[in-house]
Amino acid sequence: MPSDESRPPQPADSIHETPPALVGRTAELHHLTEAMSAPPAVLLLEGEAGVGKTRLLGEALESPVLDGHVKLAGSCRPPREPFPYGPVLDALRALVDVITPDRLDPVTGTLRSLLPELSDTLPPAAEELTDPAAERHRVFRGFDSLLRSIGSAVLVIEDLHWCDEHTGELLRFLVSSPPPNLALVLTYRREDLHGQLPLGAAYRHPPNTRSTVLTIRPLEPEQVGALTAELLGTKPPEPELARELHERTAGIPFVVEETLRNRRDGAERATSSLLDDFPSARDDVPVLLRDSLLERLNSLPRTAAHLVRAASVLDRPAGAELLGRMAGVATPEHHLTTALRANVLYETPERTYTFRHFPARRAVYASLTAPERTELHSAALRGLAGNEPPPLLLLALHGRACGDLESWLHYGAAAADRATARGDTSTAVELLGSMLTTSPLSEERLNRLAVKYARAALDAPEWRNETTAVLERLLDTPRLPGTARGRVRLAHGKLLLEAGSVQPARVQLELAVEELHEVPAQAVTGMAALAAVHFGTTRVEECSDWLSRAENVLGQAGAESCIRDSLSETVPARLHGGKPVEEWLHLLDRVPPKTVEQHRTARAHANIAAAYLWTGEYRLVEKHLERARGLAPGREKLSHLDKTLRTIEIRLCWSTGGWRDSAEDPVELLRDCRNSRPLVVELSLVLSLIAIAQADWEEAERSLRATGLDAPEDSLAPVVIAAGSARAGMRLAQHDLPGAARAVDHALTLVRHKGVWLWASGLLPVAAEVYTRIGRTAEARQTIDRFHSATADRSAPVIAPAVAAAHAAVYESEGDIGTAVEWWKLAHSGYAALPQPYSAALMAEKLVFHGAGITPDRIGPEELVDSFERLGATGDAARCRHSLRCTGRPVSSRRGRKGYGKELSPREREVTKLVARGRTNREIASALFLSPRTVEQHVAKAIRKLGLTNRADLSPE
C-alpha cells in the first residue's frame, strides 16, 4: 500500500494476452498430474480467489501423462436457483461421442431424463421408485456406473463452495468409493465456505484410493518478480520492486496480472499516483474478486460490516481502537473477530487489521455511498490527528477526501515539506501539484506553494510531463508575483532542457534570470544552466559569458543549496572549456546531513563524471561516480539519478572495453529513460557504436538517428559530434566515401560553431582518413592543425592519441608508411594507456596490415582477431580474418578450435543475432565477410541446435 516511503513498481508497455508460463507451481503441478494419472484418486484443491487453481488444473490436464484419459469438467454456480447435480451433468454432457451402449449397466438408464444429450445411447429408464431416498440412491449408482464405463478419466468440479445440496450428496457418494478408473478433482475457496466443510461433512480418505488435500498458496516475492517478467516480457524487476508488488497483491497471481494490466491501461505516466492509490470511488476491481468479497461482506452482521467499511477508507492497517472510533463501535474486538473468520479482514503480526490486498480494499470502498465516504474520512481525520508524530500525508488525503479544504492545504503543505526533507520528491510534487491545480488559494498561499513546487519539480525529473504542465499553468496566473514567477520559470526552463527543447529552454532561463535579479542567489542557478555548453548549438563564447556571470555571483552567494545546484552545471562547463576546477570542487564536500542536499550533491558529481568521460580521464570518472553513489539515498533505484549514473557507467564500459557481456544493458535502460532527452541520446550513441563494431549497419543507423545527429539544436553537442564520427566510420566500412565525407563535414561544422575542439578527439582520425581518401589532404592537415592549436593548453589524455592517429592517416595517404607506422605506434600506446582497448585494437590492425606485422606489445594477426572477439567487436574480427585470407595468411584462434556440441558457436551466435533483427543472408554475408552459402549453413545449424523449425523463430538472446 502506498506510503510516504514507498511506491509500487511500474510495468512496461504491454502484457501478454496469452497465459504466461506457470510460475512457482512446479511441485503442485507434479503432485497433481501424478495423482490424476493413477486412479482411483480424490484430490481436494484449496485456494483463495485468483490464486491460480483453474490455471494449474488447465496445465495439469494438458500434461502428456494424461493423454488417452477422458477429461470432464464442470463448475458450481452461486446458489440462487441451483439445478440439482448441475455441475456434474455439465461435465458428463461431453460424453456424447465417448460412451457405447454395449458397455453400459442398465442402472445408467436412470440418467436419461437428466442427460437428454445421451438419451440415444443410455439404456431405457427403469420405473421410478416411490421412495425418494431409494430413487436418489439409484440415480447416484447411475452416475457411478456411467463413470466406470468410460475408461481412465478425470472429473473436475470447480467452486465447491457454491455447491448445492443435491450435488454435494452426489459428490460425497462418489468420493466415499470412487470408480477405479476415475480421478476426481474438487476445487474450492475456504473463505467462501463460511465456516462449513467443503463436502458438507468431514472428509475421510477412502481405502485403496490416492487421496490428498492440496492447498495452493500465494506466490513468494521472488516468484511475483518472475511472474511480472513473464507478463511483461522483460527481465525480472529489482527485488525491492518485486517485494512492493507482492505486498500490494498478496502474491495472488490474478491480482498481480490485473494490477499490471490496470497500470498499462491507465494514464501514461512515469510514476504511480498516491492520489489515485488512495481510496477512490473508481471501481476497476476484477469481477471475480469483487463479487467474492462483497458476498462475504454482505453476509456479515451490520456492526462487523461497518467496521470493514471503515477499514476501507484507510490505506494501511489500523488498530481496533481507531476502527471502533471511526465506526462508532464501543467494543470493536468481538465484531472484528467475525470479519476475520469470514476472511474479509486479516490480522497483521502487530495486531492491526487490513485487507488481503489492495483490490479488496478498493472493492469495499467502491461499494460505499458518497455520504458514507465523507463521514468515514472525517472520522479518520479526527482519529489520526492526535497521533504522534502526526501522519501528515494521511491527514492531508483524508482532509481532501472529506472536503475539509483547510486540513487538506495545511497538512498537505507540511507533508510535502516532510517528503522533500526525506528525498521523496515524487510525493512532494504530486501533493503540491494537486493543491495548486484543484484548490482555491489565497495569493500568499499560492506564492508559497508555487515556490515549493518549482523546487520539488527540479528534483523529480521523472515527473517532467506532469510538472511542465503545472508550471506552464502557474506562469499563466496573473496573481503570481515576480520573484515566485522567476522561480517557477527557472524550473520550467531547466525541465525544457531535460526534454531536449534547448532553445525554448534558454529563452525561459534568460527571462527567469531577469525576474530574479533582486535575489542573485536564486538567479545564479539560471545563469549556471545557461552556461551548460554541451546543450544544443549555442556558441561557447555565449556560454562562457554566462559562466563568468554565474561565478561572480557564486563568490558572494550565501545559500549553499543554490551554490550546489549551480556547481552541477558550472564545474562541467569549466571542464568542457579546459578551465581549472579544483577551487570549486571543495565546495561539494560541504554536504549537510539532509537527504535532499545529498541528492543534489550526488547529481553534481554525476554531471562532473559525465564531463570527464569526454576528456578520457576515466579514473576521475570512477571517483565521481563512486562519490555520487555514496551520496544517493538508499532507495534511489530506478530514479532519475540512478538512471543517470547507470548511463554514465554504460558509457564508461564502452570506452574501457567492458561492454561485451553487458551489450543489452543500454537497451533495457533506454526503455526506462524515455522522458530524459540527454540520457536517450547518450544511450543511443553507445548502441550505435556497439552495432557498428558488430557490423549491424541497419541497427547502427537507427540508433544514430536517435542521438539527434540530424537535429543538433535539441541534442547534446558532444554526442552529436561523436555520432557524426561513428556515421563517417560506418560509411567508410561500407565503401561509401561521399557519405563518409558528408558525415565528417556535418560534424566538423558543429565543432567549429560550438568552439569546443576537445569533443572532436574521436572525430579527428576519421576525418583525416576520409579527407585523404577523397583527395582533400590539405583540408585534413588544416583540421589537424586547428585541433592541435585549440587543444594545446589542454591536458586531456584523449588528445595525443587522436592527433597521432590523424597524422598516421595523412602519411599513409602520401605513401610514407614508415612515418605512418611511428604515428600508429604512438596512437596505439596512447589508447592502450587510457585505456581505450577498442581504439587501441583499431590502431593495432593498422600496424599488422601496413608493414609493421606486429605491434609494440607483440600483438600479431591471431592475437588481433582474438582481441576484437574478446571485446565483442565481431564485425571487426570478421574484417581482420577476411584481410588475412586476402593476403594468404589464414588465421585461426590461438586458443584452438573448440567443439561446441549442442551449444551455438560464437559465429553462429553472431549470425543468429543478425537473423533475429531481420537481416537477409546476403546482408549478413556482407557484414561478416562470409559467403551467403556459409551464412546459410550457420543459420541451419543454429535452427537445428536450438530445436526450432525455421529462421523466424530465432531470437537475439
Coordinates of C-alpha atoms in Angstrom, one line a residue, residues 21 116 356 469 503 695 723 742 863:
A21 CA 4.3 -19.8 -18.2
P116 CA -31.1 -35.8 -22.8
R356 CA -5.8 -9.2 2.0
A469 CA 2.0 21.3 -17.4
Q503 CA 16.2 27.0 -27.5
A695 CA 28.7 -4.7 -38.5
A723 CA 27.7 10.2 -33.6
R742 CA 29.2 14.4 -45.7
E863 CA 46.1 -12.0 -31.3

